[in-house]
Amino acid sequence: MKNLVVTEEIWKEGNMYTAYCPELDVASCGKNIEEARKNLLEVIEIHLEEAAKLGTLKAFLEDAGYDLNTSQPTLQLDKQVVAFNQRTVSLGGL
């Protein structure tokens, strides 16, 4: 069995937290960070299970950028998040 390395982005939106996985383009939410993370993991697992049932898991992971031909037990993308910042950008004429 292989493992999959994914990124979790956690956002606070009002009174809720949103957890997002950009590699798989799935999200979930919760009342706190831990609940959002737990719910995201559940959504990821369900998404992968359903793709496997439909016979589309390999294509789904390849489309996400994972190399399934590796002998490594853990699949991860060649790219890594190295910085995450907020910036202010001028809106010009607005």
mmCIF file of N, CA and C in Angstrom, residues 1-91:
data_model
loop_
_atom_site.group_PDB
_atom_site.id
_atom_site.type_symbol
_atom_site.label_atom_id
_atom_site.label_comp_id
_atom_site.label_asym_id
_atom_site.label_seq_id
_atom_site.Cartn_x
_atom_site.Cartn_y
_atom_site.Cartn_z
ATOM 1 N N MET A 1 0.837 -1.170 0.000
ATOM 2 C CA MET A 1 0.000 0.000 0.000
ATOM 3 C C MET A 1 0.892 1.248 0.000
ATOM 4 N N LYS A 2 0.526 2.216 -0.831
ATOM 5 C CA LYS A 2 1.290 3.462 -0.924
ATOM 6 C C LYS A 2 0.627 4.545 -0.092
ATOM 7 N N ASN A 3 1.410 5.527 0.265
ATOM 8 C CA ASN A 3 0.919 6.705 0.964
ATOM 9 C C ASN A 3 0.972 7.880 0.012
ATOM 10 N N LEU A 4 0.207 8.907 0.310
ATOM 11 C CA LEU A 4 0.101 10.087 -0.527
ATOM 12 C C LEU A 4 0.389 11.316 0.327
ATOM 13 N N VAL A 5 1.326 12.153 -0.099
ATOM 14 C CA VAL A 5 1.621 13.405 0.606
ATOM 15 C C VAL A 5 0.785 14.502 -0.032
ATOM 16 N N VAL A 6 0.003 15.203 0.796
ATOM 17 C CA VAL A 6 -0.834 16.303 0.324
ATOM 18 C C VAL A 6 -0.595 17.527 1.203
ATOM 19 N N THR A 7 -1.042 18.658 0.722
ATOM 20 C CA THR A 7 -0.931 19.912 1.465
ATOM 21 C C THR A 7 -2.285 20.255 2.067
ATOM 22 N N GLU A 8 -2.276 20.734 3.302
ATOM 23 C CA GLU A 8 -3.485 21.254 3.928
ATOM 24 C C GLU A 8 -3.342 22.769 4.041
ATOM 25 N N GLU A 9 -4.311 23.476 3.523
ATOM 26 C CA GLU A 9 -4.392 24.921 3.747
ATOM 27 C C GLU A 9 -5.590 25.135 4.663
ATOM 28 N N ILE A 10 -5.397 25.877 5.730
ATOM 29 C CA ILE A 10 -6.478 26.146 6.677
ATOM 30 C C ILE A 10 -6.788 27.637 6.637
ATOM 31 N N TRP A 11 -8.054 27.958 6.432
ATOM 32 C CA TRP A 11 -8.506 29.346 6.331
ATOM 33 C C TRP A 11 -9.575 29.601 7.379
ATOM 34 N N LYS A 12 -9.536 30.760 7.999
ATOM 35 C CA LYS A 12 -10.610 31.169 8.903
ATOM 36 C C LYS A 12 -11.565 32.043 8.111
ATOM 37 N N GLU A 13 -12.821 31.640 8.080
ATOM 38 C CA GLU A 13 -13.852 32.383 7.355
ATOM 39 C C GLU A 13 -15.015 32.609 8.316
ATOM 40 N N GLY A 14 -15.118 33.829 8.842
ATOM 41 C CA GLY A 14 -16.146 34.110 9.844
ATOM 42 C C GLY A 14 -15.886 33.283 11.084
ATOM 43 N N ASN A 15 -16.879 32.492 11.495
ATOM 44 C CA ASN A 15 -16.739 31.639 12.679
ATOM 45 C C ASN A 15 -16.312 30.216 12.340
ATOM 46 N N MET A 16 -16.047 29.950 11.066
ATOM 47 C CA MET A 16 -15.707 28.597 10.627
ATOM 48 C C MET A 16 -14.278 28.554 10.084
ATOM 49 N N TYR A 17 -13.746 27.354 9.993
ATOM 50 C CA TYR A 17 -12.433 27.123 9.401
ATOM 51 C C TYR A 17 -12.616 26.230 8.175
ATOM 52 N N THR A 18 -11.965 26.599 7.094
ATOM 53 C CA THR A 18 -11.994 25.814 5.869
ATOM 54 C C THR A 18 -10.632 25.172 5.683
ATOM 55 N N ALA A 19 -10.625 23.879 5.404
ATOM 56 C CA ALA A 19 -9.397 23.144 5.107
ATOM 57 C C ALA A 19 -9.446 22.764 3.628
ATOM 58 N N TYR A 20 -8.369 23.055 2.916
ATOM 59 C CA TYR A 20 -8.324 22.847 1.473
ATOM 60 C C TYR A 20 -7.074 22.078 1.091
ATOM 61 N N CYS A 21 -7.219 21.132 0.178
ATOM 62 C CA CYS A 21 -6.096 20.369 -0.360
ATOM 63 C C CYS A 21 -5.938 20.761 -1.826
ATOM 64 N N PRO A 22 -4.948 21.605 -2.161
ATOM 65 C CA PRO A 22 -4.822 22.075 -3.536
ATOM 66 C C PRO A 22 -4.446 20.986 -4.541
ATOM 67 N N GLU A 23 -3.685 19.992 -4.122
ATOM 68 C CA GLU A 23 -3.285 18.939 -5.059
ATOM 69 C C GLU A 23 -4.498 18.185 -5.587
ATOM 70 N N LEU A 24 -5.456 17.918 -4.718
ATOM 71 C CA LEU A 24 -6.626 17.130 -5.103
ATOM 72 C C LEU A 24 -7.857 18.000 -5.333
ATOM 73 N N ASP A 25 -7.735 19.287 -5.059
ATOM 74 C CA ASP A 25 -8.818 20.260 -5.223
ATOM 75 C C ASP A 25 -10.073 19.838 -4.468
ATOM 76 N N VAL A 26 -9.893 19.493 -3.184
ATOM 77 C CA VAL A 26 -11.015 19.162 -2.315
ATOM 78 C C VAL A 26 -10.924 20.001 -1.049
ATOM 79 N N ALA A 27 -12.070 20.260 -0.447
ATOM 80 C CA ALA A 27 -12.116 21.099 0.745
ATOM 81 C C ALA A 27 -13.175 20.579 1.704
ATOM 82 N N SER A 28 -13.056 21.010 2.948
ATOM 83 C CA SER A 28 -14.052 20.733 3.957
ATOM 84 C C SER A 28 -13.974 21.861 4.982
ATOM 85 N N CYS A 29 -14.793 21.778 6.029
ATOM 86 C CA CYS A 29 -14.767 22.846 7.023
ATOM 87 C C CYS A 29 -15.056 22.265 8.399
ATOM 88 N N GLY A 30 -14.898 23.121 9.409
ATOM 89 C CA GLY A 30 -15.182 22.724 10.780
ATOM 90 C C GLY A 30 -15.280 23.936 11.674
ATOM 91 N N LYS A 31 -15.724 23.707 12.895
ATOM 92 C CA LYS A 31 -15.880 24.789 13.869
ATOM 93 C C LYS A 31 -14.547 25.241 14.447
ATOM 94 N N ASN A 32 -13.523 24.388 14.315
ATOM 95 C CA ASN A 32 -12.171 24.737 14.774
ATOM 96 C C ASN A 32 -11.175 24.085 13.812
ATOM 97 N N ILE A 33 -9.905 24.387 14.005
ATOM 98 C CA ILE A 33 -8.872 23.903 13.078
ATOM 99 C C ILE A 33 -8.822 22.374 13.049
ATOM 100 N N GLU A 34 -8.844 21.759 14.209
ATOM 101 C CA GLU A 34 -8.742 20.288 14.250
ATOM 102 C C GLU A 34 -9.931 19.616 13.568
ATOM 103 N N GLU A 35 -11.127 20.167 13.760
ATOM 104 C CA GLU A 35 -12.299 19.592 13.108
ATOM 105 C C GLU A 35 -12.215 19.762 11.595
ATOM 106 N N ALA A 36 -11.748 20.922 11.151
ATOM 107 C CA ALA A 36 -11.592 21.152 9.709
ATOM 108 C C ALA A 36 -10.573 20.178 9.124
ATOM 109 N N ARG A 37 -9.466 19.953 9.823
ATOM 110 C CA ARG A 37 -8.437 19.017 9.360
ATOM 111 C C ARG A 37 -8.983 17.591 9.304
ATOM 112 N N LYS A 38 -9.698 17.192 10.352
ATOM 113 C CA LYS A 38 -10.285 15.852 10.405
ATOM 114 C C LYS A 38 -11.283 15.663 9.267
ATOM 115 N N ASN A 39 -12.114 16.657 9.048
ATOM 116 C CA ASN A 39 -13.110 16.565 7.982
ATOM 117 C C ASN A 39 -12.461 16.535 6.600
ATOM 118 N N LEU A 40 -11.373 17.289 6.425
ATOM 119 C CA LEU A 40 -10.665 17.263 5.142
ATOM 120 C C LEU A 40 -10.094 15.868 4.889
ATOM 121 N N LEU A 41 -9.483 15.266 5.888
ATOM 122 C CA LEU A 41 -8.935 13.921 5.720
ATOM 123 C C LEU A 41 -10.040 12.945 5.324
ATOM 124 N N GLU A 42 -11.201 13.076 5.942
ATOM 125 C CA GLU A 42 -12.329 12.207 5.605
ATOM 126 C C GLU A 42 -12.763 12.417 4.152
ATOM 127 N N VAL A 43 -12.836 13.678 3.721
ATOM 128 C CA VAL A 43 -13.225 13.978 2.340
ATOM 129 C C VAL A 43 -12.199 13.411 1.362
ATOM 130 N N ILE A 44 -10.916 13.557 1.679
ATOM 131 C CA ILE A 44 -9.862 13.018 0.813
ATOM 132 C C ILE A 44 -10.003 11.505 0.700
ATOM 133 N N GLU A 45 -10.168 10.834 1.833
ATOM 134 C CA GLU A 45 -10.291 9.374 1.824
ATOM 135 C C GLU A 45 -11.508 8.924 1.020
ATOM 136 N N ILE A 46 -12.633 9.590 1.206
ATOM 137 C CA ILE A 46 -13.843 9.239 0.459
ATOM 138 C C ILE A 46 -13.632 9.468 -1.033
ATOM 139 N N HIS A 47 -13.022 10.594 -1.365
ATOM 140 C CA HIS A 47 -12.777 10.922 -2.771
ATOM 141 C C HIS A 47 -11.890 9.862 -3.426
ATOM 142 N N LEU A 48 -10.832 9.457 -2.740
ATOM 143 C CA LEU A 48 -9.931 8.439 -3.281
ATOM 144 C C LEU A 48 -10.635 7.085 -3.394
ATOM 145 N N GLU A 49 -11.427 6.722 -2.386
ATOM 146 C CA GLU A 49 -12.166 5.457 -2.425
ATOM 147 C C GLU A 49 -13.156 5.433 -3.591
ATOM 148 N N GLU A 50 -13.878 6.522 -3.784
ATOM 149 C CA GLU A 50 -14.856 6.579 -4.869
ATOM 150 C C GLU A 50 -14.176 6.526 -6.237
ATOM 151 N N ALA A 51 -13.045 7.226 -6.364
ATOM 152 C CA ALA A 51 -12.309 7.182 -7.627
ATOM 153 C C ALA A 51 -11.827 5.753 -7.904
ATOM 154 N N ALA A 52 -11.391 5.049 -6.849
ATOM 155 C CA ALA A 52 -10.958 3.657 -7.016
ATOM 156 C C ALA A 52 -12.124 2.777 -7.457
ATOM 157 N N LYS A 53 -13.304 2.982 -6.840
ATOM 158 C CA LYS A 53 -14.487 2.202 -7.218
ATOM 159 C C LYS A 53 -14.876 2.443 -8.675
ATOM 160 N N LEU A 54 -14.713 3.677 -9.124
ATOM 161 C CA LEU A 54 -15.073 4.028 -10.499
ATOM 162 C C LEU A 54 -13.993 3.650 -11.503
ATOM 163 N N GLY A 55 -12.824 3.229 -10.997
ATOM 164 C CA GLY A 55 -11.717 2.878 -11.880
ATOM 165 C C GLY A 55 -10.969 4.081 -12.420
ATOM 166 N N THR A 56 -11.119 5.236 -11.762
ATOM 167 C CA THR A 56 -10.485 6.473 -12.231
ATOM 168 C C THR A 56 -9.379 6.976 -11.304
ATOM 169 N N LEU A 57 -9.015 6.194 -10.289
ATOM 170 C CA LEU A 57 -8.027 6.658 -9.311
ATOM 171 C C LEU A 57 -6.682 6.973 -9.955
ATOM 172 N N LYS A 58 -6.199 6.073 -10.794
ATOM 173 C CA LYS A 58 -4.899 6.285 -11.431
ATOM 174 C C LYS A 58 -4.909 7.574 -12.248
ATOM 175 N N ALA A 59 -5.916 7.772 -13.064
ATOM 176 C CA ALA A 59 -6.006 8.989 -13.885
ATOM 177 C C ALA A 59 -6.137 10.221 -13.009
ATOM 178 N N PHE A 60 -6.927 10.132 -11.932
ATOM 179 C CA PHE A 60 -7.112 11.263 -11.014
ATOM 180 C C PHE A 60 -5.785 11.687 -10.400
ATOM 181 N N LEU A 61 -5.017 10.716 -9.911
ATOM 182 C CA LEU A 61 -3.730 11.038 -9.277
ATOM 183 C C LEU A 61 -2.706 11.535 -10.295
ATOM 184 N N GLU A 62 -2.705 10.949 -11.474
ATOM 185 C CA GLU A 62 -1.789 11.424 -12.518
ATOM 186 C C GLU A 62 -2.150 12.848 -12.942
ATOM 187 N N ASP A 63 -3.433 13.149 -13.066
ATOM 188 C CA ASP A 63 -3.867 14.509 -13.400
ATOM 189 C C ASP A 63 -3.447 15.506 -12.321
ATOM 190 N N ALA A 64 -3.408 15.033 -11.067
ATOM 191 C CA ALA A 64 -2.981 15.892 -9.963
ATOM 192 C C ALA A 64 -1.465 16.102 -9.968
ATOM 193 N N GLY A 65 -0.743 15.298 -10.762
ATOM 194 C CA GLY A 65 0.705 15.462 -10.870
ATOM 195 C C GLY A 65 1.533 14.401 -10.180
ATOM 196 N N TYR A 66 0.900 13.369 -9.650
ATOM 197 C CA TYR A 66 1.644 12.306 -8.962
ATOM 198 C C TYR A 66 2.185 11.296 -9.971
ATOM 199 N N ASP A 67 3.407 10.805 -9.715
ATOM 200 C CA ASP A 67 4.045 9.792 -10.555
ATOM 201 C C ASP A 67 3.745 8.426 -9.947
ATOM 202 N N LEU A 68 2.876 7.691 -10.573
ATOM 203 C CA LEU A 68 2.486 6.388 -10.048
ATOM 204 C C LEU A 68 3.445 5.271 -10.443
ATOM 205 N N ASN A 69 4.416 5.577 -11.280
ATOM 206 C CA ASN A 69 5.366 4.569 -11.737
ATOM 207 C C ASN A 69 6.580 4.445 -10.819
ATOM 208 N N THR A 70 6.597 5.196 -9.744
ATOM 209 C CA THR A 70 7.717 5.142 -8.819
ATOM 210 C C THR A 70 7.613 3.903 -7.927
ATOM 211 N N SER A 71 8.746 3.411 -7.488
ATOM 212 C CA SER A 71 8.752 2.284 -6.556
ATOM 213 C C SER A 71 8.714 2.771 -5.106
ATOM 214 N N GLN A 72 8.718 4.081 -4.920
ATOM 215 C CA GLN A 72 8.683 4.653 -3.574
ATOM 216 C C GLN A 72 7.347 4.344 -2.896
ATOM 217 N N PRO A 73 7.356 4.089 -1.590
ATOM 218 C CA PRO A 73 6.101 3.785 -0.897
ATOM 219 C C PRO A 73 5.220 5.021 -0.664
ATOM 220 N N THR A 74 5.828 6.203 -0.772
ATOM 221 C CA THR A 74 5.087 7.438 -0.561
ATOM 222 C C THR A 74 5.112 8.278 -1.822
ATOM 223 N N LEU A 75 3.918 8.635 -2.307
ATOM 224 C CA LEU A 75 3.811 9.469 -3.494
ATOM 225 C C LEU A 75 3.754 10.936 -3.075
ATOM 226 N N GLN A 76 4.579 11.739 -3.702
ATOM 227 C CA GLN A 76 4.528 13.170 -3.452
ATOM 228 C C GLN A 76 4.888 13.909 -4.720
ATOM 229 N N LEU A 77 4.424 15.125 -4.799
ATOM 230 C CA LEU A 77 4.712 15.937 -5.972
ATOM 231 C C LEU A 77 6.137 16.461 -5.909
ATOM 232 N N ASP A 78 6.674 16.820 -7.062
ATOM 233 C CA ASP A 78 8.017 17.378 -7.104
ATOM 234 C C ASP A 78 8.059 18.787 -6.535
ATOM 235 N N LYS A 79 6.899 19.428 -6.433
ATOM 236 C CA LYS A 79 6.864 20.787 -5.908
ATOM 237 C C LYS A 79 6.483 20.776 -4.435
ATOM 238 N N GLN A 80 6.953 21.783 -3.712
ATOM 239 C CA GLN A 80 6.649 21.939 -2.298
ATOM 240 C C GLN A 80 6.333 23.393 -2.017
ATOM 241 N N VAL A 81 5.411 23.616 -1.093
ATOM 242 C CA VAL A 81 5.143 24.981 -0.645
ATOM 243 C C VAL A 81 6.339 25.422 0.196
ATOM 244 N N VAL A 82 6.950 26.528 -0.180
ATOM 245 C CA VAL A 82 8.092 27.043 0.583
ATOM 246 C C VAL A 82 7.785 28.388 1.238
ATOM 247 N N ALA A 83 6.686 29.012 0.827
ATOM 248 C CA ALA A 83 6.278 30.269 1.456
ATOM 249 C C ALA A 83 4.787 30.467 1.225
ATOM 250 N N PHE A 84 4.160 31.115 2.168
ATOM 251 C CA PHE A 84 2.747 31.442 2.059
ATOM 252 C C PHE A 84 2.576 32.789 2.737
ATOM 253 N N ASN A 85 2.308 33.818 1.944
ATOM 254 C CA ASN A 85 2.242 35.169 2.467
ATOM 255 C C ASN A 85 1.004 35.892 1.984
ATOM 256 N N GLN A 86 0.605 36.909 2.724
ATOM 257 C CA GLN A 86 -0.428 37.821 2.262
ATOM 258 C C GLN A 86 0.266 39.061 1.719
ATOM 259 N N ARG A 87 -0.245 39.594 0.621
ATOM 260 C CA ARG A 87 0.309 40.797 0.015
ATOM 261 C C ARG A 87 -0.826 41.751 -0.300
ATOM 262 N N THR A 88 -0.514 43.012 -0.359
ATOM 263 C CA THR A 88 -1.463 44.019 -0.776
ATOM 264 C C THR A 88 -1.107 44.425 -2.187
ATOM 265 N N VAL A 89 -2.106 44.399 -3.074
ATOM 266 C CA VAL A 89 -1.896 44.727 -4.481
ATOM 267 C C VAL A 89 -2.849 45.856 -4.844
ATOM 268 N N SER A 90 -2.348 46.850 -5.566
ATOM 269 C CA SER A 90 -3.170 47.977 -5.986
ATOM 270 C C SER A 90 -4.214 47.532 -7.004
ATOM 271 N N LEU A 91 -5.421 48.058 -6.871
ATOM 272 C CA LEU A 91 -6.496 47.748 -7.802
ATOM 273 C C LEU A 91 -6.573 48.778 -8.928
#
